[in-house]
Amino acid sequence: GQSLEQPSEVTAVEGAIVQINCTYQTSGFYGLSWYQQHDGGAPTFLSYNALDGLEETGRFSSFLSRSDSYGYLLLQELQMKDSASYFCVVGATNKLIFGTGTLLAVQP
Amino acid sequence: KAGVTQTPRYLIKTRGQQVTLSCSPISGHRSVSWYQQTPGQGLQFLFEYFSETQRNKGNFPGRFSGRQFSNSRSEMNVSTLELGDSALYLCASSFDGVGNQPQHFGDGTRLSIL
């Protein structure tokens, strides 16, 4: 079967660092993506990992361990505008599997 | 480059009716996917079209159908609407498939069933 798990909610303060974890189980896996969605808006692509290791894009980093079927999104120097839902997305053969999303609340 | 365009943005229907939603992908993108988003279920994959053919399908009843035209524009149809079909329907396009390409999402069509 296939499954994907990520926490439903995370709360952090402005300026802090937060890590959103994602574990998955699927056949034909070839990559892990992260998307951000603000309330009422369209999901937007943040990052993609096909190989083990860390990918950094500004304040956001994403990590993948294929052997552990695990990845995470790291957000540094949190800002109020980072309050949104973050989706972990597994890319498998000819399909994408979306997680149910993690609602990040950034507090002042 | 224009983004993904979905029409209409909002729609109100009653039970038993049918509805057609439209999605125009980014120019040059041949893959179009449809998703249903509800507060309790998150983003659920409906189906993907590539070069006018349905390539993948999620676990939705046959009331949900779609098609893609030669210009890559896609439509989604839901027949015999039920209250539970109230949701945000998102369309996403990518160059060549639901794979390692970033999905570019439209703003969605919010469907309300009365």
PDB file of C-alpha atoms in Angstrom:
ATOM      1  CA  GLY A   1       0.000   0.000   0.000  1.00  0.00           C
ATOM      2  CA  GLN A   2       0.942   3.624   0.122  1.00  0.00           C
ATOM      3  CA  SER A   3       0.854   6.109   2.962  1.00  0.00           C
ATOM      4  CA  LEU A   4       2.257   9.473   3.854  1.00  0.00           C
ATOM      5  CA  GLU A   5       2.342  11.028   7.305  1.00  0.00           C
ATOM      6  CA  GLN A   6       3.116  14.513   8.502  1.00  0.00           C
ATOM      7  CA  PRO A   7       2.055  16.394  11.661  1.00  0.00           C
ATOM      8  CA  SER A   8      -1.261  18.189  11.419  1.00  0.00           C
ATOM      9  CA  GLU A   9      -0.176  21.355  13.228  1.00  0.00           C
ATOM     10  CA  VAL A  10       3.005  23.082  14.321  1.00  0.00           C
ATOM     11  CA  THR A  11       3.361  26.347  16.233  1.00  0.00           C
ATOM     12  CA  ALA A  12       6.522  28.447  16.436  1.00  0.00           C
ATOM     13  CA  VAL A  13       7.557  32.022  17.174  1.00  0.00           C
ATOM     14  CA  GLU A  14       8.878  34.641  14.814  1.00  0.00           C
ATOM     15  CA  GLY A  15      12.613  34.296  14.207  1.00  0.00           C
ATOM     16  CA  ALA A  16      12.732  30.670  15.294  1.00  0.00           C
ATOM     17  CA  ILE A  17      13.504  27.515  13.325  1.00  0.00           C
ATOM     18  CA  VAL A  18      10.891  24.848  12.685  1.00  0.00           C
ATOM     19  CA  GLN A  19      11.141  21.388  11.151  1.00  0.00           C
ATOM     20  CA  ILE A  20       8.195  19.609   9.541  1.00  0.00           C
ATOM     21  CA  ASN A  21       8.702  15.870   9.189  1.00  0.00           C
ATOM     22  CA  CYS A  22       7.285  13.536   6.592  1.00  0.00           C
ATOM     23  CA  THR A  23       7.373   9.744   6.468  1.00  0.00           C
ATOM     24  CA  TYR A  24       6.105   7.792   3.520  1.00  0.00           C
ATOM     25  CA  GLN A  25       5.524   4.345   2.165  1.00  0.00           C
ATOM     26  CA  THR A  26       5.037   3.770  -1.529  1.00  0.00           C
ATOM     27  CA  SER A  27       6.285   1.746  -4.445  1.00  0.00           C
ATOM     28  CA  GLY A  28       8.006   3.350  -7.399  1.00  0.00           C
ATOM     29  CA  PHE A  29       9.252   6.271  -5.298  1.00  0.00           C
ATOM     30  CA  TYR A  30      11.491   8.726  -7.039  1.00  0.00           C
ATOM     31  CA  GLY A  31      11.213  12.039  -5.204  1.00  0.00           C
ATOM     32  CA  LEU A  32       9.808  14.170  -2.423  1.00  0.00           C
ATOM     33  CA  SER A  33       8.395  17.649  -2.909  1.00  0.00           C
ATOM     34  CA  TRP A  34       7.118  20.334  -0.601  1.00  0.00           C
ATOM     35  CA  TYR A  35       4.351  22.817  -1.334  1.00  0.00           C
ATOM     36  CA  GLN A  36       3.129  25.830   0.595  1.00  0.00           C
ATOM     37  CA  GLN A  37      -0.479  26.941   0.647  1.00  0.00           C
ATOM     38  CA  HIS A  38      -1.775  30.086   2.264  1.00  0.00           C
ATOM     39  CA  ASP A  39      -5.373  30.104   3.380  1.00  0.00           C
ATOM     40  CA  GLY A  40      -7.611  30.476   0.325  1.00  0.00           C
ATOM     41  CA  GLY A  41      -4.709  30.400  -2.098  1.00  0.00           C
ATOM     42  CA  ALA A  42      -3.148  27.990  -4.562  1.00  0.00           C
ATOM     43  CA  PRO A  43      -0.395  25.614  -3.449  1.00  0.00           C
ATOM     44  CA  THR A  44       3.028  26.786  -4.579  1.00  0.00           C
ATOM     45  CA  PHE A  45       6.081  24.624  -5.134  1.00  0.00           C
ATOM     46  CA  LEU A  46       8.906  25.010  -2.599  1.00  0.00           C
ATOM     47  CA  SER A  47      11.430  22.253  -3.163  1.00  0.00           C
ATOM     48  CA  TYR A  48      12.165  18.841  -4.605  1.00  0.00           C
ATOM     49  CA  ASN A  49      14.554  16.093  -3.417  1.00  0.00           C
ATOM     50  CA  ALA A  50      15.347  13.091  -5.561  1.00  0.00           C
ATOM     51  CA  LEU A  51      18.600  12.120  -3.874  1.00  0.00           C
ATOM     52  CA  ASP A  52      19.562  11.771  -0.222  1.00  0.00           C
ATOM     53  CA  GLY A  53      20.729  14.933   1.421  1.00  0.00           C
ATOM     54  CA  LEU A  54      19.877  18.528   2.019  1.00  0.00           C
ATOM     55  CA  GLU A  55      18.662  21.053  -0.532  1.00  0.00           C
ATOM     56  CA  GLU A  56      18.770  24.694   0.486  1.00  0.00           C
ATOM     57  CA  THR A  57      16.786  27.554  -0.992  1.00  0.00           C
ATOM     58  CA  GLY A  58      17.113  30.720   1.012  1.00  0.00           C
ATOM     59  CA  ARG A  59      15.463  30.345   4.403  1.00  0.00           C
ATOM     60  CA  PHE A  60      13.968  26.976   3.424  1.00  0.00           C
ATOM     61  CA  SER A  61      15.800  23.650   3.307  1.00  0.00           C
ATOM     62  CA  SER A  62      14.522  20.189   2.523  1.00  0.00           C
ATOM     63  CA  PHE A  63      16.070  16.859   3.416  1.00  0.00           C
ATOM     64  CA  LEU A  64      15.537  13.336   2.139  1.00  0.00           C
ATOM     65  CA  SER A  65      16.646   9.915   3.331  1.00  0.00           C
ATOM     66  CA  ARG A  66      15.461   7.298   0.867  1.00  0.00           C
ATOM     67  CA  SER A  67      16.631   4.406   3.024  1.00  0.00           C
ATOM     68  CA  ASP A  68      14.511   5.674   5.940  1.00  0.00           C
ATOM     69  CA  SER A  69      11.566   6.789   3.740  1.00  0.00           C
ATOM     70  CA  TYR A  70      11.783  10.081   5.543  1.00  0.00           C
ATOM     71  CA  GLY A  71      12.143  13.718   4.745  1.00  0.00           C
ATOM     72  CA  TYR A  72      11.701  17.103   6.345  1.00  0.00           C
ATOM     73  CA  LEU A  73      11.256  20.746   5.557  1.00  0.00           C
ATOM     74  CA  LEU A  74      13.279  23.192   7.625  1.00  0.00           C
ATOM     75  CA  LEU A  75      12.205  26.812   7.861  1.00  0.00           C
ATOM     76  CA  GLN A  76      14.651  29.266   9.399  1.00  0.00           C
ATOM     77  CA  GLU A  77      14.233  32.832  10.618  1.00  0.00           C
ATOM     78  CA  LEU A  78      10.484  32.377  10.673  1.00  0.00           C
ATOM     79  CA  GLN A  79       8.359  35.282   9.566  1.00  0.00           C
ATOM     80  CA  MET A  80       4.665  35.902  10.099  1.00  0.00           C
ATOM     81  CA  LYS A  81       4.072  35.402   6.386  1.00  0.00           C
ATOM     82  CA  ASP A  82       5.296  31.799   6.731  1.00  0.00           C
ATOM     83  CA  SER A  83       2.018  30.960   8.476  1.00  0.00           C
ATOM     84  CA  ALA A  84       0.465  28.533   5.999  1.00  0.00           C
ATOM     85  CA  SER A  85      -0.124  24.872   5.307  1.00  0.00           C
ATOM     86  CA  TYR A  86       2.829  22.830   4.100  1.00  0.00           C
ATOM     87  CA  PHE A  87       2.288  19.691   2.072  1.00  0.00           C
ATOM     88  CA  CYS A  88       4.698  16.845   1.742  1.00  0.00           C
ATOM     89  CA  VAL A  89       4.267  15.231  -1.687  1.00  0.00           C
ATOM     90  CA  VAL A  90       5.669  11.909  -2.773  1.00  0.00           C
ATOM     91  CA  GLY A  91       6.423  11.416  -6.441  1.00  0.00           C
ATOM     92  CA  ALA A  92       5.928   7.853  -7.551  1.00  0.00           C
ATOM     93  CA  THR A  93       5.587   6.274 -10.944  1.00  0.00           C
ATOM     94  CA  ASN A  94       3.268   8.557 -12.916  1.00  0.00           C
ATOM     95  CA  LYS A  95       1.528   9.932  -9.846  1.00  0.00           C
ATOM     96  CA  LEU A  96       1.821  12.313  -6.952  1.00  0.00           C
ATOM     97  CA  ILE A  97       0.668  11.500  -3.430  1.00  0.00           C
ATOM     98  CA  PHE A  98      -0.177  14.483  -1.269  1.00  0.00           C
ATOM     99  CA  GLY A  99      -0.029  14.478   2.499  1.00  0.00           C
ATOM    100  CA  THR A 100      -2.887  16.055   4.423  1.00  0.00           C
ATOM    101  CA  GLY A 101      -0.714  19.056   5.224  1.00  0.00           C
ATOM    102  CA  THR A 102       0.846  20.654   8.276  1.00  0.00           C
ATOM    103  CA  LEU A 103      -0.659  23.912   9.450  1.00  0.00           C
ATOM    104  CA  LEU A 104       2.165  26.168  10.632  1.00  0.00           C
ATOM    105  CA  ALA A 105       1.204  29.018  12.921  1.00  0.00           C
ATOM    106  CA  VAL A 106       3.902  31.625  13.475  1.00  0.00           C
ATOM    107  CA  GLN A 107       3.349  33.727  16.568  1.00  0.00           C
ATOM    108  CA  PRO A 108       4.908  37.120  17.342  1.00  0.00           C
TER     109      PRO A 108
ATOM    110  CA  LYS B   1       4.052  33.632 -18.969  1.00  0.00           C
ATOM    111  CA  ALA B   2       0.431  33.361 -17.835  1.00  0.00           C
ATOM    112  CA  GLY B   3      -0.278  30.983 -14.996  1.00  0.00           C
ATOM    113  CA  VAL B   4      -2.863  28.249 -14.694  1.00  0.00           C
ATOM    114  CA  THR B   5      -6.357  29.654 -15.110  1.00  0.00           C
ATOM    115  CA  GLN B   6      -9.430  28.042 -13.633  1.00  0.00           C
ATOM    116  CA  THR B   7     -12.994  29.102 -14.300  1.00  0.00           C
ATOM    117  CA  PRO B   8     -15.309  29.797 -12.700  1.00  0.00           C
ATOM    118  CA  ARG B   9     -13.824  30.840  -9.342  1.00  0.00           C
ATOM    119  CA  TYR B  10     -17.036  30.212  -7.447  1.00  0.00           C
ATOM    120  CA  LEU B  11     -20.038  28.076  -8.189  1.00  0.00           C
ATOM    121  CA  ILE B  12     -23.227  27.252  -6.320  1.00  0.00           C
ATOM    122  CA  LYS B  13     -25.268  24.242  -7.345  1.00  0.00           C
ATOM    123  CA  THR B  14     -28.005  22.085  -5.868  1.00  0.00           C
ATOM    124  CA  ARG B  15     -28.058  18.366  -5.259  1.00  0.00           C
ATOM    125  CA  GLY B  16     -28.623  16.295  -8.376  1.00  0.00           C
ATOM    126  CA  GLN B  17     -27.297  18.886 -10.784  1.00  0.00           C
ATOM    127  CA  GLN B  18     -24.139  18.540 -12.803  1.00  0.00           C
ATOM    128  CA  VAL B  19     -21.220  20.909 -13.170  1.00  0.00           C
ATOM    129  CA  THR B  20     -18.316  21.487 -15.543  1.00  0.00           C
ATOM    130  CA  LEU B  21     -15.104  23.165 -14.437  1.00  0.00           C
ATOM    131  CA  SER B  22     -12.435  24.452 -16.781  1.00  0.00           C
ATOM    132  CA  CYS B  23      -8.660  24.641 -16.541  1.00  0.00           C
ATOM    133  CA  SER B  24      -6.214  26.308 -18.922  1.00  0.00           C
ATOM    134  CA  PRO B  25      -2.641  25.184 -18.228  1.00  0.00           C
ATOM    135  CA  ILE B  26       0.542  27.143 -18.619  1.00  0.00           C
ATOM    136  CA  SER B  27       1.501  27.396 -22.272  1.00  0.00           C
ATOM    137  CA  GLY B  28       3.604  24.390 -23.279  1.00  0.00           C
ATOM    138  CA  HIS B  29       2.467  22.210 -20.395  1.00  0.00           C
ATOM    139  CA  ARG B  30       0.910  18.975 -21.563  1.00  0.00           C
ATOM    140  CA  SER B  31      -0.041  17.419 -18.242  1.00  0.00           C
ATOM    141  CA  VAL B  32      -3.074  18.579 -16.302  1.00  0.00           C
ATOM    142  CA  SER B  33      -4.108  17.127 -12.961  1.00  0.00           C
ATOM    143  CA  TRP B  34      -7.202  17.719 -10.888  1.00  0.00           C
ATOM    144  CA  TYR B  35      -7.474  17.662  -7.095  1.00  0.00           C
ATOM    145  CA  GLN B  36     -10.265  17.991  -4.585  1.00  0.00           C
ATOM    146  CA  GLN B  37      -9.497  19.825  -1.366  1.00  0.00           C
ATOM    147  CA  THR B  38     -11.731  19.664   1.689  1.00  0.00           C
ATOM    148  CA  PRO B  39     -10.926  20.653   5.290  1.00  0.00           C
ATOM    149  CA  GLY B  40     -11.086  17.098   6.571  1.00  0.00           C
ATOM    150  CA  GLN B  41      -9.431  15.210   3.697  1.00  0.00           C
ATOM    151  CA  GLY B  42      -6.723  17.538   2.498  1.00  0.00           C
ATOM    152  CA  LEU B  43      -5.708  17.394  -1.160  1.00  0.00           C
ATOM    153  CA  GLN B  44      -6.984  14.329  -2.954  1.00  0.00           C
ATOM    154  CA  PHE B  45      -5.945  13.385  -6.463  1.00  0.00           C
ATOM    155  CA  LEU B  46      -8.802  13.025  -8.948  1.00  0.00           C
ATOM    156  CA  PHE B  47      -7.109  12.321 -12.274  1.00  0.00           C
ATOM    157  CA  GLU B  48      -4.355  13.360 -14.627  1.00  0.00           C
ATOM    158  CA  TYR B  49      -4.529  13.989 -18.353  1.00  0.00           C
ATOM    159  CA  PHE B  50      -1.591  13.966 -20.717  1.00  0.00           C
ATOM    160  CA  SER B  51      -1.876  14.521 -24.456  1.00  0.00           C
ATOM    161  CA  GLU B  52      -5.673  14.168 -24.359  1.00  0.00           C
ATOM    162  CA  THR B  53      -5.529  10.809 -22.546  1.00  0.00           C
ATOM    163  CA  GLN B  54      -6.353  10.049 -18.949  1.00  0.00           C
ATOM    164  CA  ARG B  55      -3.127   8.642 -17.606  1.00  0.00           C
ATOM    165  CA  ASN B  56      -3.894   8.290 -13.914  1.00  0.00           C
ATOM    166  CA  LYS B  57      -7.011   8.168 -11.817  1.00  0.00           C
ATOM    167  CA  GLY B  58      -7.636   8.523  -8.100  1.00  0.00           C
ATOM    168  CA  ASN B  59     -10.268   6.788  -6.004  1.00  0.00           C
ATOM    169  CA  PHE B  60     -13.322   8.795  -6.918  1.00  0.00           C
ATOM    170  CA  PRO B  61     -16.669   7.515  -8.193  1.00  0.00           C
ATOM    171  CA  GLY B  62     -17.548   7.546 -11.868  1.00  0.00           C
ATOM    172  CA  ARG B  63     -19.616  10.703 -11.352  1.00  0.00           C
ATOM    173  CA  PHE B  64     -16.302  12.522 -11.623  1.00  0.00           C
ATOM    174  CA  SER B  65     -14.963  12.630 -15.147  1.00  0.00           C
ATOM    175  CA  GLY B  66     -12.724  14.783 -17.243  1.00  0.00           C
ATOM    176  CA  ARG B  67     -11.244  15.355 -20.610  1.00  0.00           C
ATOM    177  CA  GLN B  68      -8.403  17.211 -22.249  1.00  0.00           C
ATOM    178  CA  PHE B  69      -8.436  19.004 -25.557  1.00  0.00           C
ATOM    179  CA  SER B  70      -5.731  19.229 -28.185  1.00  0.00           C
ATOM    180  CA  ASN B  71      -4.620  22.615 -26.820  1.00  0.00           C
ATOM    181  CA  SER B  72      -4.118  20.952 -23.398  1.00  0.00           C
ATOM    182  CA  ARG B  73      -7.046  22.758 -21.827  1.00  0.00           C
ATOM    183  CA  SER B  74      -8.973  20.446 -19.554  1.00  0.00           C
ATOM    184  CA  GLU B  75     -12.466  20.185 -18.200  1.00  0.00           C
ATOM    185  CA  MET B  76     -13.772  18.294 -15.218  1.00  0.00           C
ATOM    186  CA  ASN B  77     -17.387  17.223 -14.927  1.00  0.00           C
ATOM    187  CA  VAL B  78     -19.268  16.096 -11.860  1.00  0.00           C
ATOM    188  CA  SER B  79     -22.722  14.638 -12.372  1.00  0.00           C
ATOM    189  CA  THR B  80     -25.532  14.031  -9.877  1.00  0.00           C
ATOM    190  CA  LEU B  81     -23.994  16.394  -7.347  1.00  0.00           C
ATOM    191  CA  GLU B  82     -24.034  15.461  -3.682  1.00  0.00           C
ATOM    192  CA  LEU B  83     -23.610  17.648  -0.610  1.00  0.00           C
ATOM    193  CA  GLY B  84     -20.239  16.031   0.001  1.00  0.00           C
ATOM    194  CA  ASP B  85     -18.938  17.330  -3.315  1.00  0.00           C
ATOM    195  CA  SER B  86     -18.664  20.805  -1.808  1.00  0.00           C
ATOM    196  CA  ALA B  87     -14.961  21.542  -2.001  1.00  0.00           C
ATOM    197  CA  LEU B  88     -12.199  23.537  -3.596  1.00  0.00           C
ATOM    198  CA  TYR B  89     -11.254  21.938  -6.914  1.00  0.00           C
ATOM    199  CA  LEU B  90      -7.695  22.625  -7.948  1.00  0.00           C
ATOM    200  CA  CYS B  91      -6.096  22.107 -11.286  1.00  0.00           C
ATOM    201  CA  ALA B  92      -2.340  21.861 -11.768  1.00  0.00           C
ATOM    202  CA  SER B  93      -0.189  21.669 -14.856  1.00  0.00           C
ATOM    203  CA  SER B  94       3.339  20.527 -15.539  1.00  0.00           C
ATOM    204  CA  PHE B  95       5.458  20.047 -18.613  1.00  0.00           C
ATOM    205  CA  ASP B  96       5.315  16.306 -19.078  1.00  0.00           C
ATOM    206  CA  GLY B  97       3.633  14.599 -16.204  1.00  0.00           C
ATOM    207  CA  VAL B  98       2.861  14.026 -12.597  1.00  0.00           C
ATOM    208  CA  GLY B  99       6.437  13.237 -11.780  1.00  0.00           C
ATOM    209  CA  ASN B 100       9.498  15.154 -10.833  1.00  0.00           C
ATOM    210  CA  GLN B 101       8.234  18.343 -12.386  1.00  0.00           C
ATOM    211  CA  PRO B 102       6.862  21.079 -10.120  1.00  0.00           C
ATOM    212  CA  GLN B 103       3.108  21.285 -10.293  1.00  0.00           C
ATOM    213  CA  HIS B 104       1.785  24.760 -11.035  1.00  0.00           C
ATOM    214  CA  PHE B 105      -1.608  25.239  -9.453  1.00  0.00           C
ATOM    215  CA  GLY B 106      -4.492  27.467 -10.384  1.00  0.00           C
ATOM    216  CA  ASP B 107      -6.455  29.386  -7.768  1.00  0.00           C
ATOM    217  CA  GLY B 108      -9.197  26.770  -7.848  1.00  0.00           C
ATOM    218  CA  THR B 109     -12.941  26.658  -8.230  1.00  0.00           C
ATOM    219  CA  ARG B 110     -14.883  26.709  -4.994  1.00  0.00           C
ATOM    220  CA  LEU B 111     -17.982  24.591  -5.451  1.00  0.00           C
ATOM    221  CA  SER B 112     -20.824  24.786  -2.969  1.00  0.00           C
ATOM    222  CA  ILE B 113     -23.714  22.344  -3.071  1.00  0.00           C
ATOM    223  CA  LEU B 114     -26.970  23.398  -1.457  1.00  0.00           C
TER     224      LEU B 114
END
